């Protein structure tokens, strides 16, 4: 006969073979443990202090756990429930690592960034701490869960009712707790918006759903045509066709350029050249997937974000006007910008070019100096008729892409020591992280200076010029944040303040058309990526209805 004590114990002990019980146990694990970056961030807020702050923190933990339990109740089905819960546990463990280590948030734009990340970038993010987080927070509970015995058979109606009850009770519990601390909750979420994107795994479920919804809503088919009337303005007799080299930087932040007032000599070679560095430039986004298409669009950031139909870009307009266009890529791709123009990775050399020097590439990942290799052969391989009208060459850098900043500079380009040689930036002293990052900027400085030197060799044939702009900035530990990709609405200035550099050589047709002394006045003028398309179009003398002279940085300086 069963004793009363054993009967009471049986009532208190949950049946872990039941899918609904497993779902709520997983919710408890993820809500309390996998959200450790959220609880750490919440604890650091100055307004969450004292007994009231403790009560709010406990209520917040209950809200997160109850909401997660409500969501997971919908997955509490035999055969499919446990594998799905195991995947969510692993995903929550990975998110906990990246949010806790780099201070990033997981929103729909981050989903797009992840989808466009190549194998090299993924490899740089792997670390022992990631594996430890996956093992302890993900694999361990998933292993325990998958080893539970199968639940006893249950009628469909009863299981459906139980899952629905779990969903409703979870939402009800979260709602009751939210009402109890509504004043603190609304104030905290309004003043610290990034917290809402740190709630794991609810942030992943929402962001994946939002990204998928936007993707399915996006119209298919070819992009709409822009600049159908594009044509080259007539050149004076005897003048040379333009050769504009556009260098698209990666993850460079303006405040670390010595040309813009940074105390360290991160631009030693450009400092000796007659370049114009604009000091107050704002990016279109905080990640390549957002900024790059926006930079090459004529619309400007606000109109581009509201765009429903994909459309052509700067490269299409330049090619339609009759110019030769070439995109060289040392990154993870052009995000669709170069699909309709000649393009090539740095590792694919044209006929007649010498092999890449030893040490320049590691497998198919190269230092940015590889962009300069074989440029004469690449130029010769372009359509001769188009090249006689002018050339626009685009170089897409690897630049300062993190977290492995130390990989972006050659051994002889590391003036700042010691540097962080780990992808786990939070494990290095911040001074070493900055050293590695600044060394990558010295490598960019060298690339730009050598690009100008190559352009000077082409001046007998072309009217040359260089336009450089980075796609977005980077956080280097300020406020506990690393890397980039924060939602634009509350991204720190470090991720949106980018460098832009112009080289207009004296003696060229463009320089002769500008008012003396006008260009330096642009140095501290507030500009943005909105000006990029129109400045490039005006630079090479292309006329089109999409061109806006008020967004052409050089238009106000022309005679």
Coordinates of C-alpha atoms in Angstrom, one line a residue:
X1 CA 0.0 0.0 0.0
X2 CA 1.3 3.4 -1.0
X3 CA 2.1 5.7 2.0
X4 CA 0.5 9.2 2.1
X5 CA 4.1 10.7 1.8
X6 CA 4.7 8.8 -1.4
X7 CA 1.3 9.9 -2.7
X8 CA 2.1 13.5 -2.0
X9 CA 5.5 13.2 -3.6
X10 CA 4.0 11.7 -6.7
X11 CA 1.6 14.6 -7.0
X12 CA 4.4 17.1 -6.7
X13 CA 6.8 15.4 -9.0
X14 CA 6.0 16.3 -12.7
X15 CA 5.8 13.6 -15.3
X16 CA 8.9 14.5 -17.4
X17 CA 7.7 12.1 -20.2
X18 CA 4.9 14.5 -21.0
X19 CA 5.7 16.8 -23.9
X20 CA 4.0 19.8 -22.1
X21 CA 6.1 19.3 -19.0
X22 CA 9.3 19.1 -21.1
X23 CA 8.3 22.3 -22.9
X24 CA 7.9 24.2 -19.6
X25 CA 11.2 22.7 -18.2
X26 CA 12.9 23.9 -21.3
X27 CA 11.3 27.3 -20.9
X28 CA 12.5 27.5 -17.3
X29 CA 16.0 26.7 -18.4
X30 CA 16.1 29.2 -21.2
X31 CA 14.2 31.9 -19.4
X32 CA 16.5 31.9 -16.4
X33 CA 19.9 30.6 -17.5
X34 CA 20.2 31.3 -21.3
X35 CA 19.1 34.9 -20.6
X36 CA 22.1 35.6 -18.4
X37 CA 23.2 38.5 -20.6
X38 CA 19.8 40.1 -20.2
X39 CA 19.9 39.8 -16.4
X40 CA 23.5 41.2 -16.3
X41 CA 22.4 44.2 -18.4
X42 CA 19.3 44.7 -16.3
X43 CA 21.3 44.6 -13.1
X44 CA 23.7 47.3 -14.4
X45 CA 20.9 49.8 -15.1
X46 CA 21.0 52.6 -12.5
X47 CA 17.2 52.7 -12.2
X48 CA 17.0 49.0 -11.3
X49 CA 18.3 49.2 -7.7
X50 CA 17.1 48.5 -4.2
X51 CA 14.1 46.4 -3.2
X52 CA 12.0 47.8 -5.9
X53 CA 14.7 46.9 -8.5
X54 CA 14.9 43.4 -7.1
X55 CA 11.2 43.0 -7.4
X56 CA 11.2 44.3 -10.9
X57 CA 14.0 41.9 -11.8
X58 CA 12.2 38.9 -10.4
X59 CA 9.0 39.9 -12.2
X60 CA 10.9 40.3 -15.4
X61 CA 12.3 36.8 -15.0
X62 CA 8.8 35.5 -14.5
X63 CA 7.5 37.4 -17.6
X64 CA 10.3 36.0 -19.8
X65 CA 9.9 32.5 -18.5
X66 CA 6.1 32.5 -18.8
X67 CA 6.1 34.0 -22.3
X68 CA 8.7 31.4 -23.4
X69 CA 6.6 28.6 -21.8
X70 CA 3.5 29.9 -23.6
X71 CA 5.4 29.7 -26.9
X72 CA 6.9 26.3 -26.3
X73 CA 3.5 24.9 -25.3
X74 CA 2.6 25.1 -29.0
X75 CA 5.5 22.7 -29.7
X76 CA 4.5 20.1 -27.1
X77 CA 3.7 17.3 -29.5
X78 CA 5.1 13.7 -29.6
X79 CA 8.0 13.0 -31.9
X80 CA 8.5 16.6 -33.1
X81 CA 8.4 18.4 -29.8
X82 CA 11.7 17.2 -28.3
X83 CA 13.8 17.7 -31.4
X84 CA 12.5 21.2 -31.8
X85 CA 13.1 22.0 -28.1
X86 CA 16.7 20.6 -28.5
X87 CA 17.3 23.0 -31.5
X88 CA 15.9 25.9 -29.5
X89 CA 18.1 25.1 -26.6
X90 CA 21.2 25.1 -28.8
X91 CA 20.1 28.3 -30.5
X92 CA 19.5 30.0 -27.1
X93 CA 23.0 28.9 -26.0
X94 CA 24.6 30.4 -29.1
X95 CA 22.6 33.6 -28.7
X96 CA 23.6 33.9 -25.1
X97 CA 27.2 33.7 -26.1
X98 CA 27.1 36.3 -28.8
X99 CA 24.9 38.7 -26.9
X100 CA 26.9 38.3 -23.7
X101 CA 30.3 38.4 -25.3
X102 CA 29.8 41.2 -27.9
X103 CA 26.8 43.1 -26.7
X104 CA 25.0 42.6 -30.0
X105 CA 21.2 42.2 -30.3
X106 CA 19.2 39.8 -32.4
X107 CA 16.7 41.7 -34.6
X108 CA 15.4 41.1 -38.2
X109 CA 18.4 43.0 -39.7
X110 CA 20.8 40.7 -37.9
X111 CA 19.0 37.7 -39.5
X112 CA 19.8 39.2 -42.9
X113 CA 23.4 39.7 -41.9
X114 CA 23.7 36.1 -40.8
X115 CA 22.2 34.9 -44.0
X116 CA 24.8 36.8 -46.0
X117 CA 27.8 35.8 -43.8
X118 CA 30.3 33.6 -45.6
X119 CA 32.4 30.8 -44.2
X120 CA 35.4 33.0 -43.4
X121 CA 33.4 35.4 -41.3
X122 CA 31.7 32.5 -39.5
X123 CA 35.1 30.9 -38.8
X124 CA 36.3 34.0 -37.1
X125 CA 33.4 33.9 -34.7
X126 CA 34.2 30.4 -33.5
X127 CA 35.8 30.2 -30.1
X128 CA 36.3 28.0 -27.0
X129 CA 33.8 30.2 -25.1
X130 CA 31.2 29.6 -27.8
X131 CA 31.7 25.8 -27.6
X132 CA 31.5 25.9 -23.8
X133 CA 28.2 27.9 -24.0
X134 CA 26.8 25.4 -26.5
X135 CA 27.8 22.5 -24.4
X136 CA 26.6 23.7 -21.0
X137 CA 23.5 25.8 -21.9
X138 CA 22.5 23.9 -25.0
X139 CA 23.8 20.4 -25.5
X140 CA 23.5 19.3 -21.9
X141 CA 19.8 20.0 -21.4
X142 CA 19.1 18.9 -25.0
X143 CA 20.8 15.5 -24.2
X144 CA 18.8 15.1 -21.0
X145 CA 15.6 16.0 -22.8
X146 CA 16.2 13.5 -25.7
X147 CA 16.9 10.7 -23.2
X148 CA 13.5 11.0 -21.5
X149 CA 11.1 8.1 -22.2
X150 CA 8.3 8.6 -24.7
X151 CA 5.0 9.8 -23.3
X152 CA 2.0 7.5 -23.0
X153 CA -0.5 7.7 -25.9
X154 CA -3.1 10.4 -25.5
X155 CA -6.1 11.4 -27.5
X156 CA -5.6 14.3 -30.0
X157 CA -8.3 16.4 -28.4
X158 CA -6.8 16.0 -24.9
X159 CA -3.3 16.8 -26.0
X160 CA -4.5 19.8 -28.0
X161 CA -6.5 21.1 -25.0
X162 CA -3.5 20.7 -22.7
X163 CA -1.2 22.6 -25.1
X164 CA -3.8 25.3 -25.5
X165 CA -4.1 25.5 -21.7
X166 CA -0.3 25.8 -21.3
X167 CA -0.3 28.6 -23.9
X168 CA -3.1 30.5 -22.3
X169 CA -1.8 30.1 -18.7
X170 CA 1.7 31.2 -19.8
X171 CA 0.4 34.4 -21.4
X172 CA -1.9 35.1 -18.5
X173 CA 0.9 34.7 -16.0
X174 CA 3.1 37.0 -18.1
X175 CA 0.3 39.6 -18.4
X176 CA -0.4 39.6 -14.6
X177 CA 3.3 40.1 -13.8
X178 CA 3.6 42.8 -16.4
X179 CA 0.6 44.7 -15.0
X180 CA 2.1 44.4 -11.5
X181 CA 5.3 46.2 -12.6
X182 CA 3.9 48.1 -15.5
X183 CA 5.4 51.5 -14.6
X184 CA 8.9 50.1 -14.3
X185 CA 8.5 47.8 -17.3
X186 CA 7.3 50.5 -19.7
X187 CA 9.9 53.0 -18.5
X188 CA 12.8 50.5 -18.8
X189 CA 11.8 49.2 -22.2
X190 CA 11.3 52.7 -23.5
X191 CA 14.6 54.0 -22.3
X192 CA 16.6 50.9 -23.1
X193 CA 15.1 49.6 -26.3
X194 CA 17.9 47.1 -26.9
X195 CA 16.7 45.0 -24.0
X196 CA 13.7 43.8 -26.0
X197 CA 16.1 42.2 -28.6
X198 CA 18.1 40.4 -25.8
X199 CA 15.2 38.2 -24.7
X200 CA 16.3 34.7 -25.7
X201 CA 14.9 32.8 -27.6
X202 CA 11.8 35.0 -28.1
X203 CA 14.0 37.5 -30.0
X204 CA 15.1 34.8 -32.4
X205 CA 11.6 33.6 -33.0
X206 CA 10.3 37.1 -33.7
X207 CA 13.3 38.2 -35.8
X208 CA 13.2 35.0 -37.9
X209 CA 9.5 35.4 -38.5
X210 CA 9.8 39.1 -39.4
X211 CA 12.7 38.5 -41.8
X212 CA 10.8 35.6 -43.4
X213 CA 7.7 37.7 -43.7
X214 CA 9.6 40.6 -45.4
X215 CA 11.3 38.1 -47.7
X216 CA 8.1 36.5 -48.8
X217 CA 6.5 40.0 -49.3
X218 CA 9.4 41.2 -51.4
X219 CA 8.4 41.2 -55.1
X220 CA 10.2 38.9 -57.4
X221 CA 11.6 39.5 -60.9
X222 CA 14.2 41.9 -62.2
X223 CA 14.8 45.2 -60.5
X224 CA 13.1 48.3 -61.7
X225 CA 15.1 50.5 -64.1
X226 CA 16.5 53.8 -62.9
X227 CA 18.4 56.3 -65.0
X228 CA 17.0 55.0 -68.3
X229 CA 18.0 58.4 -69.8
X230 CA 21.6 58.2 -68.5
X231 CA 24.2 59.6 -70.9
X232 CA 27.7 61.1 -70.7
X233 CA 28.0 64.8 -70.9
X234 CA 30.3 66.0 -73.7
X235 CA 33.9 66.4 -72.8
X236 CA 36.1 69.3 -74.1
X237 CA 38.2 68.4 -77.1
X238 CA 41.4 66.8 -76.2
X239 CA 40.4 65.9 -72.6
X240 CA 40.9 62.5 -71.2
X241 CA 38.1 60.1 -70.2
X242 CA 37.5 59.7 -66.4
X243 CA 38.9 56.8 -64.3
X244 CA 37.2 56.9 -60.9
X245 CA 38.3 54.3 -58.4
X246 CA 35.6 53.8 -55.7
X247 CA 36.9 52.0 -52.6
X248 CA 34.1 50.6 -50.4
X249 CA 35.6 50.4 -46.9
X250 CA 34.5 47.8 -44.3
X251 CA 33.9 48.5 -40.6
X252 CA 36.0 51.6 -40.5
X253 CA 35.0 54.3 -38.0
X254 CA 35.8 57.9 -38.5
X255 CA 37.0 58.6 -35.0
X256 CA 40.0 56.3 -35.4
X257 CA 41.3 58.1 -38.5
X258 CA 44.2 60.4 -37.7
X259 CA 43.2 62.5 -40.7
X260 CA 40.1 63.3 -38.6
X261 CA 41.9 64.2 -35.4
X262 CA 42.6 60.8 -33.9
X263 CA 45.8 61.0 -31.8
X264 CA 47.4 57.9 -33.2
X265 CA 49.0 57.9 -36.7
X266 CA 46.6 55.5 -38.4
X267 CA 46.9 57.4 -41.7
X268 CA 50.7 57.8 -42.0
X269 CA 50.7 57.6 -45.9
X270 CA 47.6 59.5 -46.7
X271 CA 48.8 62.3 -44.4
X272 CA 51.5 63.0 -47.0
X273 CA 49.0 63.2 -49.9
X274 CA 46.6 65.9 -51.0
X275 CA 43.4 64.1 -50.0
X276 CA 40.2 65.5 -48.5
X277 CA 38.9 63.6 -45.5
X278 CA 35.3 64.5 -44.5
X279 CA 35.0 64.3 -40.7
X280 CA 31.2 64.3 -40.2
X281 CA 29.8 61.5 -42.3
X282 CA 26.8 59.3 -41.2
X283 CA 26.3 55.8 -42.6
X284 CA 23.1 54.5 -44.0
X285 CA 23.1 51.4 -41.7
X286 CA 25.1 49.6 -39.1
X287 CA 25.8 46.5 -41.2
X288 CA 27.0 45.8 -44.8
X289 CA 23.7 44.2 -45.8
X290 CA 21.9 47.4 -44.9
X291 CA 24.4 50.1 -45.9
X292 CA 25.9 48.8 -49.2
X293 CA 22.7 48.7 -51.2
X294 CA 21.6 52.0 -49.7
X295 CA 24.9 53.7 -50.6
X296 CA 24.6 52.8 -54.2
X297 CA 20.9 53.9 -54.4
X298 CA 19.9 57.4 -55.5
X299 CA 17.0 57.5 -53.0
X300 CA 18.7 58.4 -49.7
X301 CA 18.2 56.4 -46.5
X302 CA 14.6 57.2 -45.6
X303 CA 13.2 56.6 -49.1
X304 CA 15.4 53.5 -49.6
X305 CA 14.0 51.9 -46.4
X306 CA 10.5 52.5 -47.6
X307 CA 11.2 51.0 -51.0
X308 CA 8.9 48.1 -51.9
X309 CA 10.3 47.2 -55.3
X310 CA 14.0 46.3 -55.8
X311 CA 15.6 48.7 -58.3
X312 CA 18.9 49.1 -60.1
X313 CA 21.8 51.0 -58.6
X314 CA 24.7 53.3 -59.4
X315 CA 26.6 50.6 -61.3
X316 CA 23.7 50.0 -63.7
X317 CA 23.3 53.8 -64.4
X318 CA 27.1 54.1 -65.1
X319 CA 27.0 51.2 -67.4
X320 CA 23.9 52.4 -69.2
X321 CA 25.6 55.7 -69.8
X322 CA 28.3 53.8 -71.7
X323 CA 31.1 53.6 -69.2
X324 CA 33.2 50.5 -68.4
X325 CA 32.4 49.2 -64.9
X326 CA 34.2 46.6 -62.9
X327 CA 33.6 45.4 -59.3
X328 CA 36.5 43.7 -57.5
X329 CA 35.5 41.9 -54.3
X330 CA 37.7 40.9 -51.3
X331 CA 34.6 40.4 -49.1
X332 CA 31.6 38.2 -48.9
X333 CA 30.0 39.5 -52.0
X334 CA 28.4 42.7 -53.5
X335 CA 24.9 42.1 -52.0
X336 CA 23.5 41.9 -55.6
X337 CA 24.9 45.3 -56.6
X338 CA 27.3 43.9 -59.2
X339 CA 25.1 41.2 -60.7
X340 CA 24.6 43.0 -64.0
X341 CA 28.1 44.4 -64.4
X342 CA 31.5 42.7 -64.8
X343 CA 32.8 41.6 -61.4
X344 CA 35.5 39.4 -60.0
X345 CA 36.9 38.2 -56.6
X346 CA 40.5 39.1 -55.9
X347 CA 41.5 35.4 -56.3
X348 CA 40.3 35.2 -59.9
X349 CA 42.9 36.9 -62.0
X350 CA 42.5 38.0 -65.6
X351 CA 44.6 36.5 -68.4
X352 CA 48.2 37.9 -68.4
X353 CA 48.3 38.7 -64.7
X354 CA 51.1 37.3 -62.6
X355 CA 50.1 35.0 -59.8
X356 CA 49.3 36.5 -56.4
X357 CA 52.5 36.9 -54.3
X358 CA 53.1 34.3 -51.5
X359 CA 51.7 35.4 -48.1
X360 CA 49.0 37.6 -49.6
X361 CA 46.3 35.0 -49.3
X362 CA 45.5 32.3 -46.8
X363 CA 43.4 29.8 -48.9
X364 CA 40.8 32.0 -50.6
X365 CA 40.9 34.8 -47.9
X366 CA 43.3 37.6 -48.9
X367 CA 44.6 40.8 -47.5
X368 CA 43.3 43.9 -49.2
X369 CA 46.6 44.4 -51.0
X370 CA 45.4 41.7 -53.3
X371 CA 42.9 44.2 -54.8
X372 CA 45.8 46.0 -56.3
X373 CA 47.4 43.0 -57.9
X374 CA 47.0 42.8 -61.7
X375 CA 45.0 46.0 -62.1
X376 CA 46.7 46.8 -65.4
X377 CA 45.6 43.5 -66.8
X378 CA 42.1 43.9 -65.4
X379 CA 41.9 47.4 -67.1
X380 CA 43.1 45.9 -70.4
X381 CA 40.5 43.2 -70.2
X382 CA 37.6 45.7 -70.1
X383 CA 35.5 46.5 -73.2
X384 CA 37.8 48.8 -75.2
X385 CA 35.0 51.0 -76.6
X386 CA 33.5 51.5 -73.2
X387 CA 36.9 52.1 -71.6
X388 CA 37.6 54.8 -74.2
X389 CA 34.6 56.7 -72.7
X390 CA 35.7 56.2 -69.1
X391 CA 36.1 53.6 -66.3
X392 CA 34.6 53.2 -62.9
X393 CA 36.4 50.6 -60.8
X394 CA 35.0 49.5 -57.4
X395 CA 37.1 47.8 -54.8
X396 CA 35.2 46.1 -51.9
X397 CA 37.5 45.7 -49.0
X398 CA 37.7 43.2 -46.2
X399 CA 38.9 46.3 -44.3
X400 CA 38.6 46.1 -40.5
X401 CA 36.0 43.3 -40.4
X402 CA 35.9 41.8 -36.9
X403 CA 36.2 40.1 -34.6
X404 CA 39.6 38.9 -36.0
X405 CA 41.0 42.3 -36.6
X406 CA 44.6 41.0 -36.3
X407 CA 44.0 39.1 -39.6
X408 CA 43.4 42.3 -41.5
X409 CA 47.0 43.5 -41.5
X410 CA 50.2 42.0 -42.6
X411 CA 53.0 41.3 -40.1
X412 CA 54.9 44.4 -41.3
X413 CA 51.9 46.6 -40.9
X414 CA 51.4 46.3 -37.1
X415 CA 52.8 49.5 -35.5
X416 CA 50.5 49.2 -32.5
X417 CA 51.5 46.4 -30.1
X418 CA 50.6 44.3 -28.3
X419 CA 47.4 43.4 -30.3
X420 CA 44.5 41.1 -29.5
X421 CA 45.0 37.9 -31.4
X422 CA 41.7 36.3 -30.4
X423 CA 38.2 36.5 -31.8
X424 CA 36.9 36.5 -28.2
X425 CA 37.4 40.3 -27.8
X426 CA 36.1 40.4 -24.3
X427 CA 39.0 38.2 -23.2
X428 CA 41.6 40.7 -24.3
X429 CA 42.4 44.0 -22.6
X430 CA 40.6 46.7 -24.5
X431 CA 43.9 48.4 -25.3
X432 CA 44.9 45.3 -27.3
X433 CA 41.6 45.2 -29.1
X434 CA 42.1 48.8 -30.2
X435 CA 45.7 48.1 -31.2
X436 CA 44.5 45.3 -33.5
X437 CA 41.7 47.4 -34.9
X438 CA 44.0 50.4 -35.5
X439 CA 46.5 48.2 -37.3
X440 CA 43.8 47.2 -39.7
X441 CA 43.2 50.9 -40.4
X442 CA 46.9 51.3 -41.1
X443 CA 46.5 48.6 -43.7
X444 CA 43.6 50.5 -45.2
X445 CA 45.7 53.6 -45.3
X446 CA 48.4 51.7 -47.2
X447 CA 45.8 50.4 -49.7
X448 CA 44.4 53.9 -50.4
X449 CA 47.9 55.4 -50.8
X450 CA 49.0 52.6 -53.2
X451 CA 45.7 53.0 -55.1
X452 CA 46.5 56.7 -55.6
X453 CA 50.0 55.7 -56.7
X454 CA 48.5 53.3 -59.3
X455 CA 46.0 56.0 -60.5
X456 CA 48.9 58.3 -61.1
X457 CA 50.4 55.8 -63.5
X458 CA 47.2 56.0 -65.5
X459 CA 47.1 59.8 -65.9
X460 CA 48.5 59.9 -69.4
X461 CA 45.3 58.1 -70.5
X462 CA 42.7 59.0 -68.0
X463 CA 41.5 61.8 -65.8
X464 CA 41.8 59.9 -62.5
X465 CA 40.2 60.3 -59.0
X466 CA 39.4 58.3 -55.9
X467 CA 36.4 58.2 -53.7
X468 CA 36.5 56.1 -50.4
X469 CA 33.7 55.5 -47.9
X470 CA 33.2 52.9 -45.3
X471 CA 29.9 51.1 -45.1
X472 CA 29.5 51.3 -41.3
X473 CA 31.5 51.8 -38.1
X474 CA 32.3 49.5 -35.2
X475 CA 32.1 49.3 -31.4
X476 CA 35.3 48.4 -29.6
X477 CA 34.0 47.8 -26.1
X478 CA 32.4 51.2 -25.4
X479 CA 29.5 50.5 -23.1
X480 CA 30.2 46.8 -23.3
X481 CA 29.4 46.7 -27.0
X482 CA 31.6 45.1 -29.7
X483 CA 31.3 44.7 -33.4
X484 CA 28.3 46.3 -35.2
X485 CA 24.8 45.6 -36.4
X486 CA 22.8 47.4 -33.6
X487 CA 19.3 48.5 -34.7
X488 CA 19.8 52.0 -36.3
X489 CA 17.4 53.7 -34.0
X490 CA 19.6 53.3 -31.0
X491 CA 22.9 52.4 -32.5
X492 CA 25.9 54.2 -30.9
X493 CA 27.8 56.8 -32.8
X494 CA 30.8 54.5 -33.1
X495 CA 28.7 52.3 -35.5
X496 CA 27.4 55.1 -37.7
X497 CA 30.2 57.7 -37.9
X498 CA 32.3 56.7 -40.9
X499 CA 35.2 58.1 -42.9
X500 CA 34.9 59.4 -46.5
X501 CA 38.0 60.5 -48.5
X502 CA 38.3 62.2 -51.9
X503 CA 41.4 62.5 -54.0
X504 CA 41.0 65.0 -56.9
X505 CA 44.4 65.4 -58.4
X506 CA 45.6 68.8 -59.5
X507 CA 45.9 69.2 -63.3
X508 CA 42.9 67.0 -64.0
X509 CA 39.7 68.2 -65.8
X510 CA 37.6 67.8 -62.6
X511 CA 40.1 69.9 -60.5
X512 CA 40.1 72.5 -63.2
X513 CA 36.3 72.8 -63.1
X514 CA 36.2 73.5 -59.3
X515 CA 36.5 76.8 -57.6
X516 CA 39.8 77.3 -55.9
X517 CA 39.8 76.6 -52.2
X518 CA 36.2 75.3 -52.2
X519 CA 36.9 71.6 -51.5
X520 CA 38.5 72.2 -48.0
X521 CA 35.3 73.9 -46.9
X522 CA 33.6 70.5 -47.2
X523 CA 35.8 69.0 -44.5
X524 CA 33.5 69.5 -41.5
X525 CA 30.2 69.7 -43.4
X526 CA 27.6 67.1 -42.2
X527 CA 27.1 64.6 -45.0
X528 CA 25.9 61.0 -45.2
X529 CA 25.8 58.0 -47.5
X530 CA 22.9 59.8 -49.2
X531 CA 25.5 61.9 -51.1
X532 CA 27.5 58.9 -52.3
X533 CA 25.5 58.0 -55.5
X534 CA 25.1 61.6 -56.8
X535 CA 28.8 62.5 -56.0
X536 CA 30.0 59.5 -58.0
X537 CA 27.6 60.2 -60.9
X538 CA 28.6 63.9 -61.1
X539 CA 32.3 63.0 -60.8
X540 CA 32.4 61.0 -64.1
X541 CA 30.0 63.4 -65.9
X542 CA 26.9 61.3 -66.2
X543 CA 23.6 63.1 -66.7
X544 CA 20.4 61.4 -65.7
X545 CA 17.0 62.3 -64.3
X546 CA 17.8 60.5 -61.0
X547 CA 20.8 62.8 -60.4
X548 CA 20.4 65.3 -57.6
X549 CA 23.0 68.1 -57.7
X550 CA 22.1 69.1 -54.1
X551 CA 23.4 65.7 -53.0
X552 CA 26.5 65.9 -55.2
X553 CA 29.3 67.0 -52.8
X554 CA 31.2 68.6 -55.7
X555 CA 28.4 70.4 -57.4
X556 CA 28.6 73.4 -55.2
X557 CA 32.3 73.8 -56.0
X558 CA 32.0 73.7 -59.7
X559 CA 32.6 76.9 -61.6

